[in-house]
mmCIF file of C-alpha atoms and ligand atoms in Angstrom:
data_model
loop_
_atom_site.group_PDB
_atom_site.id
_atom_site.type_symbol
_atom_site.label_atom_id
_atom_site.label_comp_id
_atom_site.label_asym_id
_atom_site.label_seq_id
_atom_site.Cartn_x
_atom_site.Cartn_y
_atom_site.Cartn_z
ATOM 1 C CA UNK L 11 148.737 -77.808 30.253
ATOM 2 C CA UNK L 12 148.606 -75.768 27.101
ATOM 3 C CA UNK L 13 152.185 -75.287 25.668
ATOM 4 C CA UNK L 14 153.769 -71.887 25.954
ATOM 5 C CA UNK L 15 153.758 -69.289 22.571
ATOM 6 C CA UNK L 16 156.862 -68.769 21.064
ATOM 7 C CA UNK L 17 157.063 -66.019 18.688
ATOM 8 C CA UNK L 18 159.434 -64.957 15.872
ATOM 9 C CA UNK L 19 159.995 -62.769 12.888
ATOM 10 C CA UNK L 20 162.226 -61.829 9.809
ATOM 11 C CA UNK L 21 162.595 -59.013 7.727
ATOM 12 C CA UNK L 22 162.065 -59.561 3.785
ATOM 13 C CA UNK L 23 164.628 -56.657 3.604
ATOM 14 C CA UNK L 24 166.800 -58.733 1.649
ATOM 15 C CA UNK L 25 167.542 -62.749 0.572
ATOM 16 C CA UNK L 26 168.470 -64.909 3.520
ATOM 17 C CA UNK L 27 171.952 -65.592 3.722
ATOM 18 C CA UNK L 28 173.905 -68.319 6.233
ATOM 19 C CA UNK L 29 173.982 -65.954 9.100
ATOM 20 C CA UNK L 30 170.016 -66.128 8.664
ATOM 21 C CA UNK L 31 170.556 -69.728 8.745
ATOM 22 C CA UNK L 32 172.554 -70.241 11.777
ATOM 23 C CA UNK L 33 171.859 -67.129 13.535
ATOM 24 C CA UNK L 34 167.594 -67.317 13.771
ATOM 25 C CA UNK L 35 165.838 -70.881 11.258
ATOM 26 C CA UNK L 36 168.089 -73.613 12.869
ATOM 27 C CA UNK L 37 166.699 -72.490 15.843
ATOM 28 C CA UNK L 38 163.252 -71.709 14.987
ATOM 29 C CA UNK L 39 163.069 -75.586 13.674
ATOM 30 C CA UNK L 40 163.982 -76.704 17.226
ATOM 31 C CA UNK L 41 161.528 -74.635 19.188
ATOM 32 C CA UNK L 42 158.403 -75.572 16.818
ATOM 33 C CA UNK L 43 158.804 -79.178 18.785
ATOM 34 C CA UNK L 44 158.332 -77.978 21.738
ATOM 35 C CA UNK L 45 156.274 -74.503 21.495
ATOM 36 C CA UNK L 46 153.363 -73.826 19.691
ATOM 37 C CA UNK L 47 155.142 -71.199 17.724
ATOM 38 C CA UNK L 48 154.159 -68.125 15.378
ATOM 39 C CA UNK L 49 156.750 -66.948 13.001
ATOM 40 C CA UNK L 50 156.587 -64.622 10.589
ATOM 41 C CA UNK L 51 157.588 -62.478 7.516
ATOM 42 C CA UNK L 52 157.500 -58.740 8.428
ATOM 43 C CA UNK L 53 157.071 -57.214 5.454
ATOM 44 C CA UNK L 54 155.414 -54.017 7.326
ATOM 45 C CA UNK L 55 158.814 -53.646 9.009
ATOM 46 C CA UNK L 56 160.743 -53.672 5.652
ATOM 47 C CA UNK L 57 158.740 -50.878 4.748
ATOM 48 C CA UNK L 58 160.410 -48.669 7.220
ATOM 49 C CA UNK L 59 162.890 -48.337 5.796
ATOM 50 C CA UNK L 60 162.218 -49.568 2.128
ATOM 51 C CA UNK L 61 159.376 -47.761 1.658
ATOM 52 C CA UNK L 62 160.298 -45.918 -1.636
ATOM 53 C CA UNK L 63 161.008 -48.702 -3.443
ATOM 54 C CA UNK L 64 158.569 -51.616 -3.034
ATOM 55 C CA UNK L 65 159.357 -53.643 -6.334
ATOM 56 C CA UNK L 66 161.641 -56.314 -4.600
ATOM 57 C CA UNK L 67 159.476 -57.205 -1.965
ATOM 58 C CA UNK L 68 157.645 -59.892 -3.132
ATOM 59 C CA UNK L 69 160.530 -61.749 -4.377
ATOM 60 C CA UNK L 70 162.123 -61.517 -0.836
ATOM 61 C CA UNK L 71 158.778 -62.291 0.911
ATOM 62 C CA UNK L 72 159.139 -65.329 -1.526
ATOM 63 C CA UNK L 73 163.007 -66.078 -1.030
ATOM 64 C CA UNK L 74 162.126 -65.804 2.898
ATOM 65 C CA UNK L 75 159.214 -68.091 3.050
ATOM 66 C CA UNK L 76 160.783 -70.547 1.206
ATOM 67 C CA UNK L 77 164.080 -70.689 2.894
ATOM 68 C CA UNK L 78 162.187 -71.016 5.518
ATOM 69 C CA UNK L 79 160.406 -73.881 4.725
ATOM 70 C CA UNK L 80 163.593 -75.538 3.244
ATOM 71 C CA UNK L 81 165.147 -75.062 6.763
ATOM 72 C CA UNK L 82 162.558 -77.473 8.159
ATOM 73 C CA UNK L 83 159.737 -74.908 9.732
ATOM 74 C CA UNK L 84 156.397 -77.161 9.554
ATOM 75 C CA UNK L 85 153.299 -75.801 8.990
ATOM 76 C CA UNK L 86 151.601 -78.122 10.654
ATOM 77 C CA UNK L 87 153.872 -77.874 13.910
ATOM 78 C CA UNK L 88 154.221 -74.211 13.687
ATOM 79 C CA UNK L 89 152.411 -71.203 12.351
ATOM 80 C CA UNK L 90 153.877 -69.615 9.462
ATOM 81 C CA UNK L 91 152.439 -66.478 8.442
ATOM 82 C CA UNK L 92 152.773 -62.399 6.169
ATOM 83 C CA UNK L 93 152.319 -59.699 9.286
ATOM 84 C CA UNK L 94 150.358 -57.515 6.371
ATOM 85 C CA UNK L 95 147.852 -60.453 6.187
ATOM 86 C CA UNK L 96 146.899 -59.797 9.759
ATOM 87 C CA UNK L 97 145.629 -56.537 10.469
ATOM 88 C CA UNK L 98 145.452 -56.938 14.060
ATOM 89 C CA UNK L 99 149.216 -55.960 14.675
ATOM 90 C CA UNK L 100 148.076 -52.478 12.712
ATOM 91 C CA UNK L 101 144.919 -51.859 15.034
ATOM 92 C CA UNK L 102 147.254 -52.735 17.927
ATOM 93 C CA UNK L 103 150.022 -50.707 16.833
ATOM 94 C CA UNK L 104 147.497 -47.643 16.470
ATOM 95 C CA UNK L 105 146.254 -48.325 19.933
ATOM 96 C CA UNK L 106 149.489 -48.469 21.716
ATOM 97 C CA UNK L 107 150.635 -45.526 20.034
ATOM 98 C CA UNK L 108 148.314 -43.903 22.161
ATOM 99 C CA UNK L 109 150.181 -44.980 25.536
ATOM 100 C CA UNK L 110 154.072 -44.540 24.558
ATOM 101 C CA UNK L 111 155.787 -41.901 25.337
ATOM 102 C CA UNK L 112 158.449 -40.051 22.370
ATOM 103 C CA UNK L 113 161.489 -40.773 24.667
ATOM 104 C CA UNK L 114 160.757 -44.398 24.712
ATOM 105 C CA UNK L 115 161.098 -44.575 20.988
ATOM 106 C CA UNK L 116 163.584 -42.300 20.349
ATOM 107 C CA UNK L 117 165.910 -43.591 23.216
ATOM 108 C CA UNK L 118 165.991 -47.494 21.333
ATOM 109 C CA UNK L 119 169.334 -47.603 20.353
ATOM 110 C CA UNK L 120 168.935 -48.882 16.735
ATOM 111 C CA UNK L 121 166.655 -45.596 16.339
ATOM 112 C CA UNK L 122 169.647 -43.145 15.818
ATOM 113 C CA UNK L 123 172.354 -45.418 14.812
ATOM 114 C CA UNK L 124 170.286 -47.065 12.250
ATOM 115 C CA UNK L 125 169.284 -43.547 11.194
ATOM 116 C CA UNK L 126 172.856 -42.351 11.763
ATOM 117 C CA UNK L 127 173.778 -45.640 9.531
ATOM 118 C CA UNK L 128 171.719 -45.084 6.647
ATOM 119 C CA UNK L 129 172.569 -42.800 4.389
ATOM 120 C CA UNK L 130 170.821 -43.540 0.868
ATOM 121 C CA UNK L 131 167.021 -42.924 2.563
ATOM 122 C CA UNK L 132 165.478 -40.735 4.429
ATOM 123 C CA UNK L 133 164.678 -42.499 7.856
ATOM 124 C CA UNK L 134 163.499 -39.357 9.628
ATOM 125 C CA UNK L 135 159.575 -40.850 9.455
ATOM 126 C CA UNK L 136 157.010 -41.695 11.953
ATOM 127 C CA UNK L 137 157.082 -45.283 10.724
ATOM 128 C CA UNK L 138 160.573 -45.695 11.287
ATOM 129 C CA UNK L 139 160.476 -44.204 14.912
ATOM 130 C CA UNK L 140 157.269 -46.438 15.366
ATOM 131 C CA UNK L 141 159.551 -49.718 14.364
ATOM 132 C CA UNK L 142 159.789 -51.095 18.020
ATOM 133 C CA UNK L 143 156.432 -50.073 19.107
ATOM 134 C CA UNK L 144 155.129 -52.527 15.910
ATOM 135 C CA UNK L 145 157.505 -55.115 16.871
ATOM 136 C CA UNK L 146 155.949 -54.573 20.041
ATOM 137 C CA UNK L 147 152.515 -55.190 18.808
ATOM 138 C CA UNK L 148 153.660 -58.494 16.557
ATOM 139 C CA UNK L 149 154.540 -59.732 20.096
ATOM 140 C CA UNK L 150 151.641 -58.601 22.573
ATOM 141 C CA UNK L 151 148.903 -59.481 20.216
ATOM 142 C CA UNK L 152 149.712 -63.331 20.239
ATOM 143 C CA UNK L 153 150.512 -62.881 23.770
ATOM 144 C CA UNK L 154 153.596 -64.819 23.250
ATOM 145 C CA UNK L 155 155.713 -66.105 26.462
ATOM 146 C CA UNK L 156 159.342 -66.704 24.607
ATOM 147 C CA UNK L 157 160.815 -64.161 21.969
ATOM 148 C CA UNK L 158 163.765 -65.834 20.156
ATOM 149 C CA UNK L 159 165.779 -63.246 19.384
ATOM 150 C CA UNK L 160 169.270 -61.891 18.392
ATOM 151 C CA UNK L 161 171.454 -60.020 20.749
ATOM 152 C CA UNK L 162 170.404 -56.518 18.594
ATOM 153 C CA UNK L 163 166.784 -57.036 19.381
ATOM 154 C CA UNK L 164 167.424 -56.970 23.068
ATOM 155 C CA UNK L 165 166.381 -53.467 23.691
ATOM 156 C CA UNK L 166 163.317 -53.809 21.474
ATOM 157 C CA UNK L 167 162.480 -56.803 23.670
ATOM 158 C CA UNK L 168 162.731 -54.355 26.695
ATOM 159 C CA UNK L 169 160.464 -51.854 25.879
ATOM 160 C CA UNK L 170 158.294 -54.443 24.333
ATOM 161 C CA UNK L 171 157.910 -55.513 28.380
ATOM 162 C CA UNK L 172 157.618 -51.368 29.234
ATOM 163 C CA UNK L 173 155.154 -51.014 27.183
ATOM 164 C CA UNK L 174 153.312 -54.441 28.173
ATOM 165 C CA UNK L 175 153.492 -52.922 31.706
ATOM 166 C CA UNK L 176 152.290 -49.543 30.539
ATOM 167 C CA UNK L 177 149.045 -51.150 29.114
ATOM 168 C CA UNK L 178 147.789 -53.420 31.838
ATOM 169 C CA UNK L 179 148.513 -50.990 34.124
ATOM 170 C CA UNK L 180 146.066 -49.000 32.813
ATOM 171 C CA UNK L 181 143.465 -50.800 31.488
ATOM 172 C CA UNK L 182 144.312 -54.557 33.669
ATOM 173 C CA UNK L 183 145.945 -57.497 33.124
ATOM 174 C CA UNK L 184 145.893 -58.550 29.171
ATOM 175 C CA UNK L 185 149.218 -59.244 28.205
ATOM 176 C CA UNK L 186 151.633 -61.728 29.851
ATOM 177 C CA UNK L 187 155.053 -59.975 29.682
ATOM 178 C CA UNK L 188 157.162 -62.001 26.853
ATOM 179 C CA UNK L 189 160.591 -62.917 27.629
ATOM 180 C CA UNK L 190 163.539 -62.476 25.384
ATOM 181 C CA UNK L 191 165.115 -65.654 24.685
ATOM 182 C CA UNK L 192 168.933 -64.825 23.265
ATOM 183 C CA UNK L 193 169.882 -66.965 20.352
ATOM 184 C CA UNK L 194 173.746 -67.445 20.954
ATOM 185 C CA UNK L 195 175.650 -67.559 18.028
ATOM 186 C CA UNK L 196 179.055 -66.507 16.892
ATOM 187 C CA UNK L 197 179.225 -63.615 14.915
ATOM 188 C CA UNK L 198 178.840 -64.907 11.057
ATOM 189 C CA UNK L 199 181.403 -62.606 9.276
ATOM 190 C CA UNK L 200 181.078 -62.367 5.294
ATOM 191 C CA UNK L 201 183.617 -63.291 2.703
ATOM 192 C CA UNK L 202 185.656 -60.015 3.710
ATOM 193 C CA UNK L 203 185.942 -60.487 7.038
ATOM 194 C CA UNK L 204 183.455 -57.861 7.871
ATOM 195 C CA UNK L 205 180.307 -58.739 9.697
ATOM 196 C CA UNK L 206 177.539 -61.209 7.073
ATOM 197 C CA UNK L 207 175.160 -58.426 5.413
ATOM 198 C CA UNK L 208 173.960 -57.418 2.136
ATOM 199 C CA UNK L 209 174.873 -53.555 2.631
ATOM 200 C CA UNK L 210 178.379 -55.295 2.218
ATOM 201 C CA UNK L 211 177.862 -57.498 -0.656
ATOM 202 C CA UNK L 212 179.901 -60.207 1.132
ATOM 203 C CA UNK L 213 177.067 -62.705 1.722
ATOM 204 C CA UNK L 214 176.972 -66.532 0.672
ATOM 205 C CA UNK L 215 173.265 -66.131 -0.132
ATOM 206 C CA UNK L 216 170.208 -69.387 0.617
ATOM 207 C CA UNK L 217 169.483 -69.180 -2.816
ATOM 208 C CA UNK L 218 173.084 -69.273 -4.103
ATOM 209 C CA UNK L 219 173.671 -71.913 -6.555
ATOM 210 C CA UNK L 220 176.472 -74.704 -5.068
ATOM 211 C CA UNK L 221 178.824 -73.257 -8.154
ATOM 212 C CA UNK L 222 178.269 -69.370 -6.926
ATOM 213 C CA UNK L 223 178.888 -70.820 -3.214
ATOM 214 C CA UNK L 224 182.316 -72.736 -4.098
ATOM 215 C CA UNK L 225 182.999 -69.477 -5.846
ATOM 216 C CA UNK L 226 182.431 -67.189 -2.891
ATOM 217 C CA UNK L 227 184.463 -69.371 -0.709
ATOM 218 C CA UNK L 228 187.486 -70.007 -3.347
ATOM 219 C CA UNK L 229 187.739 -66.141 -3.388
ATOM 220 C CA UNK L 230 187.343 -65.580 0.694
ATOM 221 C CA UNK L 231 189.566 -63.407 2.438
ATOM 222 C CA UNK L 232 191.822 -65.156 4.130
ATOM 223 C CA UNK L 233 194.774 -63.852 7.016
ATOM 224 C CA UNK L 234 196.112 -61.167 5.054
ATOM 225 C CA UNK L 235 199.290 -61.438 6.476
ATOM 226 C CA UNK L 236 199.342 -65.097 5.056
ATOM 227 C CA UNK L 237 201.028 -64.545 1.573
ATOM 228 C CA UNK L 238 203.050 -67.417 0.349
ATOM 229 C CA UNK L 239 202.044 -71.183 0.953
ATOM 230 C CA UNK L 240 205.094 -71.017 3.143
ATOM 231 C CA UNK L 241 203.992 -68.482 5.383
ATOM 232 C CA UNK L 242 202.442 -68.943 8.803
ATOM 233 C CA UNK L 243 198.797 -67.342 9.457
ATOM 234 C CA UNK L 244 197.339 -66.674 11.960
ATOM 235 C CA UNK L 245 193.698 -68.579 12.360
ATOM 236 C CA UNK L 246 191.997 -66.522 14.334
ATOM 237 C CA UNK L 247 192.906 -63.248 11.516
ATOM 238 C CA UNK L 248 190.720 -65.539 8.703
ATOM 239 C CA UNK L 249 187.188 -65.451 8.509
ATOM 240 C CA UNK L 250 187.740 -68.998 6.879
ATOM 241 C CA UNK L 251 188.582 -70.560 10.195
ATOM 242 C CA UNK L 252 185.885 -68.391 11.511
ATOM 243 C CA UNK L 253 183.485 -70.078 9.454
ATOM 244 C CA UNK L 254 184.827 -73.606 9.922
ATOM 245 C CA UNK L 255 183.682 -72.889 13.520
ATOM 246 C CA UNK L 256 180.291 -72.860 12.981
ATOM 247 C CA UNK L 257 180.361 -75.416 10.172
ATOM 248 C CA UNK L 258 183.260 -77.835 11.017
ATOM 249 C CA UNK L 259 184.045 -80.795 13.008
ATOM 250 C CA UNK L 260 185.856 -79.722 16.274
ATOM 251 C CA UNK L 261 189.002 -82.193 14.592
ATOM 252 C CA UNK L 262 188.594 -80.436 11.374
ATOM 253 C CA UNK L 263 189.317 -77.069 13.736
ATOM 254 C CA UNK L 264 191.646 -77.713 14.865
ATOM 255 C CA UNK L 265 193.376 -80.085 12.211
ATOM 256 C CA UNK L 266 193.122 -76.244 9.779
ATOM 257 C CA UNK L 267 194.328 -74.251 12.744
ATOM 258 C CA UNK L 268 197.091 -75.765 13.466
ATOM 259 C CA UNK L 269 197.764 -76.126 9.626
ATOM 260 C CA UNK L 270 197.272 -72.422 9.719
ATOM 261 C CA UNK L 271 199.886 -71.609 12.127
ATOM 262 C CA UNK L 272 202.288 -74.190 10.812
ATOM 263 C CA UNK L 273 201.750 -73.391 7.115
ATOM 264 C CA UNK L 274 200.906 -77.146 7.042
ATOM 265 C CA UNK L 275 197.781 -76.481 5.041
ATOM 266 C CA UNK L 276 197.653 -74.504 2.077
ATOM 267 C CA UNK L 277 194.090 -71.672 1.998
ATOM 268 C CA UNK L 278 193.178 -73.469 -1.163
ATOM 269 C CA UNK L 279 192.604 -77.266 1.026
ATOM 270 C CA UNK L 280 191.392 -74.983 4.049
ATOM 271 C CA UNK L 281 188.681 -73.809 1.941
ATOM 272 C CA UNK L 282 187.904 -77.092 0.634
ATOM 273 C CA UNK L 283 187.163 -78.617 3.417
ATOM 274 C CA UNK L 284 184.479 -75.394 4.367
ATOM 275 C CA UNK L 285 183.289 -75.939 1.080
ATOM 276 C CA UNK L 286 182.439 -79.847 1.569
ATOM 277 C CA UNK L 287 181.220 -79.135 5.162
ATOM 278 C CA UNK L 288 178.958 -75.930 3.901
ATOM 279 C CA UNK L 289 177.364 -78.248 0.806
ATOM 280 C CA UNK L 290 176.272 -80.923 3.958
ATOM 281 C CA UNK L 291 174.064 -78.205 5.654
ATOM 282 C CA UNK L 292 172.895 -76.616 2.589
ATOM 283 C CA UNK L 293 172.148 -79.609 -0.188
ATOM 284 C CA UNK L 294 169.165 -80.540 1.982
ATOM 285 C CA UNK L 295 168.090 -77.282 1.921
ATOM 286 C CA UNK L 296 168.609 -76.846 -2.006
ATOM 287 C CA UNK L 297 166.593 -79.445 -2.577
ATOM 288 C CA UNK L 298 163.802 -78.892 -0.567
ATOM 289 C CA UNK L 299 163.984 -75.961 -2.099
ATOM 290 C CA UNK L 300 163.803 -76.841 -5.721
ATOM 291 C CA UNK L 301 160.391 -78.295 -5.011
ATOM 292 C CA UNK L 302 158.631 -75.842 -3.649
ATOM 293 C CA UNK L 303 160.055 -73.540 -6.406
ATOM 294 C CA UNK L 304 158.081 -75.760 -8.891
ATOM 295 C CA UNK L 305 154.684 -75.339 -6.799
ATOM 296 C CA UNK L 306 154.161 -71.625 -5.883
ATOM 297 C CA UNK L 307 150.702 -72.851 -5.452
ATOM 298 C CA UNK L 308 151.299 -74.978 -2.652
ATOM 299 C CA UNK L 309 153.201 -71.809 -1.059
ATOM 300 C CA UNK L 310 150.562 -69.349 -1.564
ATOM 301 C CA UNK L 311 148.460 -71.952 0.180
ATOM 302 C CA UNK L 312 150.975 -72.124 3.468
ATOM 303 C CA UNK L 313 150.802 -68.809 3.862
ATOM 304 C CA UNK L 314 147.339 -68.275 3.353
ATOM 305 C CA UNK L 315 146.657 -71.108 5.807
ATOM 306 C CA UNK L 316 149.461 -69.977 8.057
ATOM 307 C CA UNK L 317 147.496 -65.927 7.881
ATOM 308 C CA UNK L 318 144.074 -67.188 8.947
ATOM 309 C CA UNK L 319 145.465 -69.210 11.911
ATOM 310 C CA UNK L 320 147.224 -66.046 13.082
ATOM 311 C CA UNK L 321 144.015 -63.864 12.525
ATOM 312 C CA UNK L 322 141.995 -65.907 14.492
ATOM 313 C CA UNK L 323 144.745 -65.544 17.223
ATOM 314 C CA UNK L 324 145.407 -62.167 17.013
ATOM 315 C CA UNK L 325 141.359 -61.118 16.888
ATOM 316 C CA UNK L 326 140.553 -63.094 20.287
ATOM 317 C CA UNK L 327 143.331 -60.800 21.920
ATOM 318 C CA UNK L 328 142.040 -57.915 20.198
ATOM 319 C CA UNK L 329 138.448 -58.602 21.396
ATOM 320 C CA UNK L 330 140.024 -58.268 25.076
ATOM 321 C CA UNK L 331 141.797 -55.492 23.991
ATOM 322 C CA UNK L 332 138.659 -53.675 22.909
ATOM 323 C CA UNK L 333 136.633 -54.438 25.831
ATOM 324 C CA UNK L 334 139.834 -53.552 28.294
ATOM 325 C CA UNK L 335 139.943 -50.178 26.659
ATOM 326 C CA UNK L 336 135.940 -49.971 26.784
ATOM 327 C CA UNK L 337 135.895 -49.876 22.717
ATOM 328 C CA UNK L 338 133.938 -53.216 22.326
ATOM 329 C CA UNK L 339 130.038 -53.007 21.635
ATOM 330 C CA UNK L 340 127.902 -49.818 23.197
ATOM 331 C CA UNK L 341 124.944 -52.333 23.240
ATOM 332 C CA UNK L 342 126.308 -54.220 26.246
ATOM 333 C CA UNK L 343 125.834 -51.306 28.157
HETATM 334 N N1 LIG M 482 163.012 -56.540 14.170
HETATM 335 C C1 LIG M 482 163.251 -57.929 13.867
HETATM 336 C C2 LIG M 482 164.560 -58.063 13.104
HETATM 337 O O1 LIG M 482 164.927 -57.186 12.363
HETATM 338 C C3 LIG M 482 162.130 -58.539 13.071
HETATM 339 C C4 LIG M 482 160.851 -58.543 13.845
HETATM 340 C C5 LIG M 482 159.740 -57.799 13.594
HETATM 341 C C6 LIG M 482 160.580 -59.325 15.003
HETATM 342 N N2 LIG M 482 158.772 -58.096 14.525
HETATM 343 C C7 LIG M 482 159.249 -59.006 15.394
HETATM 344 C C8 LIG M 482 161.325 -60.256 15.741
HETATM 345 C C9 LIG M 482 158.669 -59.587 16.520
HETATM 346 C C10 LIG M 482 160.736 -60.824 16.865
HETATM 347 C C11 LIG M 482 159.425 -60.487 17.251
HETATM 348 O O2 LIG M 482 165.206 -59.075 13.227
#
């Protein structure tokens, strides 16, 4: 039996930070054993919203492709790929335009609290409004069974399947309706306390050197109430012991909680401890990435690779596409 698709993207809005880490690769490396998988760098969706200024984007296309090869994606498990290097997902997006509704797009959540959000840009665009409906496209054109997604992209999921439903409807059965599958992972909250993300500036970065890393941890908020050595915290108030939950042992936990609430452990050897545990899941990763850093060659070749596999993909759907919608050749009449 063939294997079921899996498909995935990120954002170059931005370097990858840990919350990228935990929160979408880690898992991306386990499904590309088991799916045949098709993940991608969405630089089409940056554009959105970063569409006036355009000079960083390479370097995060870069920082995201090879963080994402340091994580352990394969290209020759899974297919690793730019959306702009496939122009399906834009003759697909055009096409679906055609059956979706306004209130479908402007109901999606993220829509007006992103735009409500975002205050620096003007998000009042057709592009931006059209965000789901190409994440929508991304998804349909592989015809992908399993989504991997964060809890956010639920509702872009949803009328992903609406719009899946919309189409076949109309012109038969093309699409399989993809499936959402929730990535469940704690919230990753930055060195403030607030939620991981650049807008912040509280991230501990991929590409942060292991001094800058140390540094950002030394410095962490910690429970403000906590003052003096001698004082007792309060674990759950730190986004230390936050961290240590997603990085620690379950001993190591608890051994800092309790310290915490005893004022048995000083923030200084609570940190440590992070710090040692944070270096284990990222020195592979450092390294990993220091080679491919020395070939960009060998990169532009992944993802030139990775972009023909897609195309050829994405233009079998779009052949069925075509002939569903009675667009395909006037000679076969
Ligand atoms: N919107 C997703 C995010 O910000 C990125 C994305 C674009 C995506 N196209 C996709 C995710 C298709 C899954 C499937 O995280």
């Amino acid at each position: 039996m063939a294997k079921q698709r899996v498909l995935s993207g990120i954002q170059p809005s931005g370097k990858l930070h840990i919350g990228n880490l935990v929160g979408a690769l880690q898992n991306w490396v386990k499904l590309q054993e088991q799916y045949e998988c098709y993940y991608f760098i969405a630089d089409w969706h940056a554009l959105t919203s970063q569409y006036a200024d355009t000079s960083q984007l390479k370097e995060y296309i870069k920082d995201v492709l090879v963080n994402c090869l340091s994580a352990g994606l394969d290209p020759a498990k899974a297919t690793i790929f730019q959306q702009s290097h496939v122009p399906g997902h834009a003759e697909l997006h055009v096409l679906l335009s055609m059956i979706t509704p306004l209130g479908w797009l402007e109901r999606v959540p993220s829509f007006k609290e992103k735009q409500e959000a975002v205050t620096d840009k003007d998000l009042n665009t057709y592009g931006f409004l059209g965000y789901p409906l190409l994440q929508s496209a991304d998804i349909l054109i592989y015809r992908a069974n399993y989504v991997p997604v964060g809890i956010d992209q639920m509702p872009h999921l949803e009328i992903t399947r609406e719009i899946c439903r919309r189409f076949n409807n109309f012109y038969g059965e093309v699409f399989p309706e993809p499936e959402g599958l929730l990535t469940e992972f704690p919230k990753v909250p930055g060195t403030d306390g607030r939620k991981m993300s650049k807008t912040y500036g509280n991230c501990i970065y991929l590409s942060d050197t292991p001094k800058e890393v140390e540094q950002k941890v030394r410095t962490m908020m910690t429970d403000p109430q906590r003052i003096k050595r001698t004082d007792k915290g309060d674990p759950e108030l730190s986004p230390v012991y936050h961290l240590h939950k997603i990085f620690s042992t379950k001993e190591e936990q608890d051994q800092v909680a309790e310290g915490c609430r005893t004022a048995g452990i000083g923030c200084i050897d609570c940190k440590k401890i992070l710090i040692k545990n944070l270096f284990k899941v990222l020195e592979p990763l450092w390294e990993k990435r220091n080679v491919f850093l020395e070939k960009p060659k060998d990169l532009e070749d992944i993802i030139s690779a990775g972009s023909h596999k897609a195309n050829n993909a994405a233009s079998e759907t779009m052949e069925q596409v075509r002939k569903a919608m009675k667009l395909d050749n006037i000679v076969s009449l």
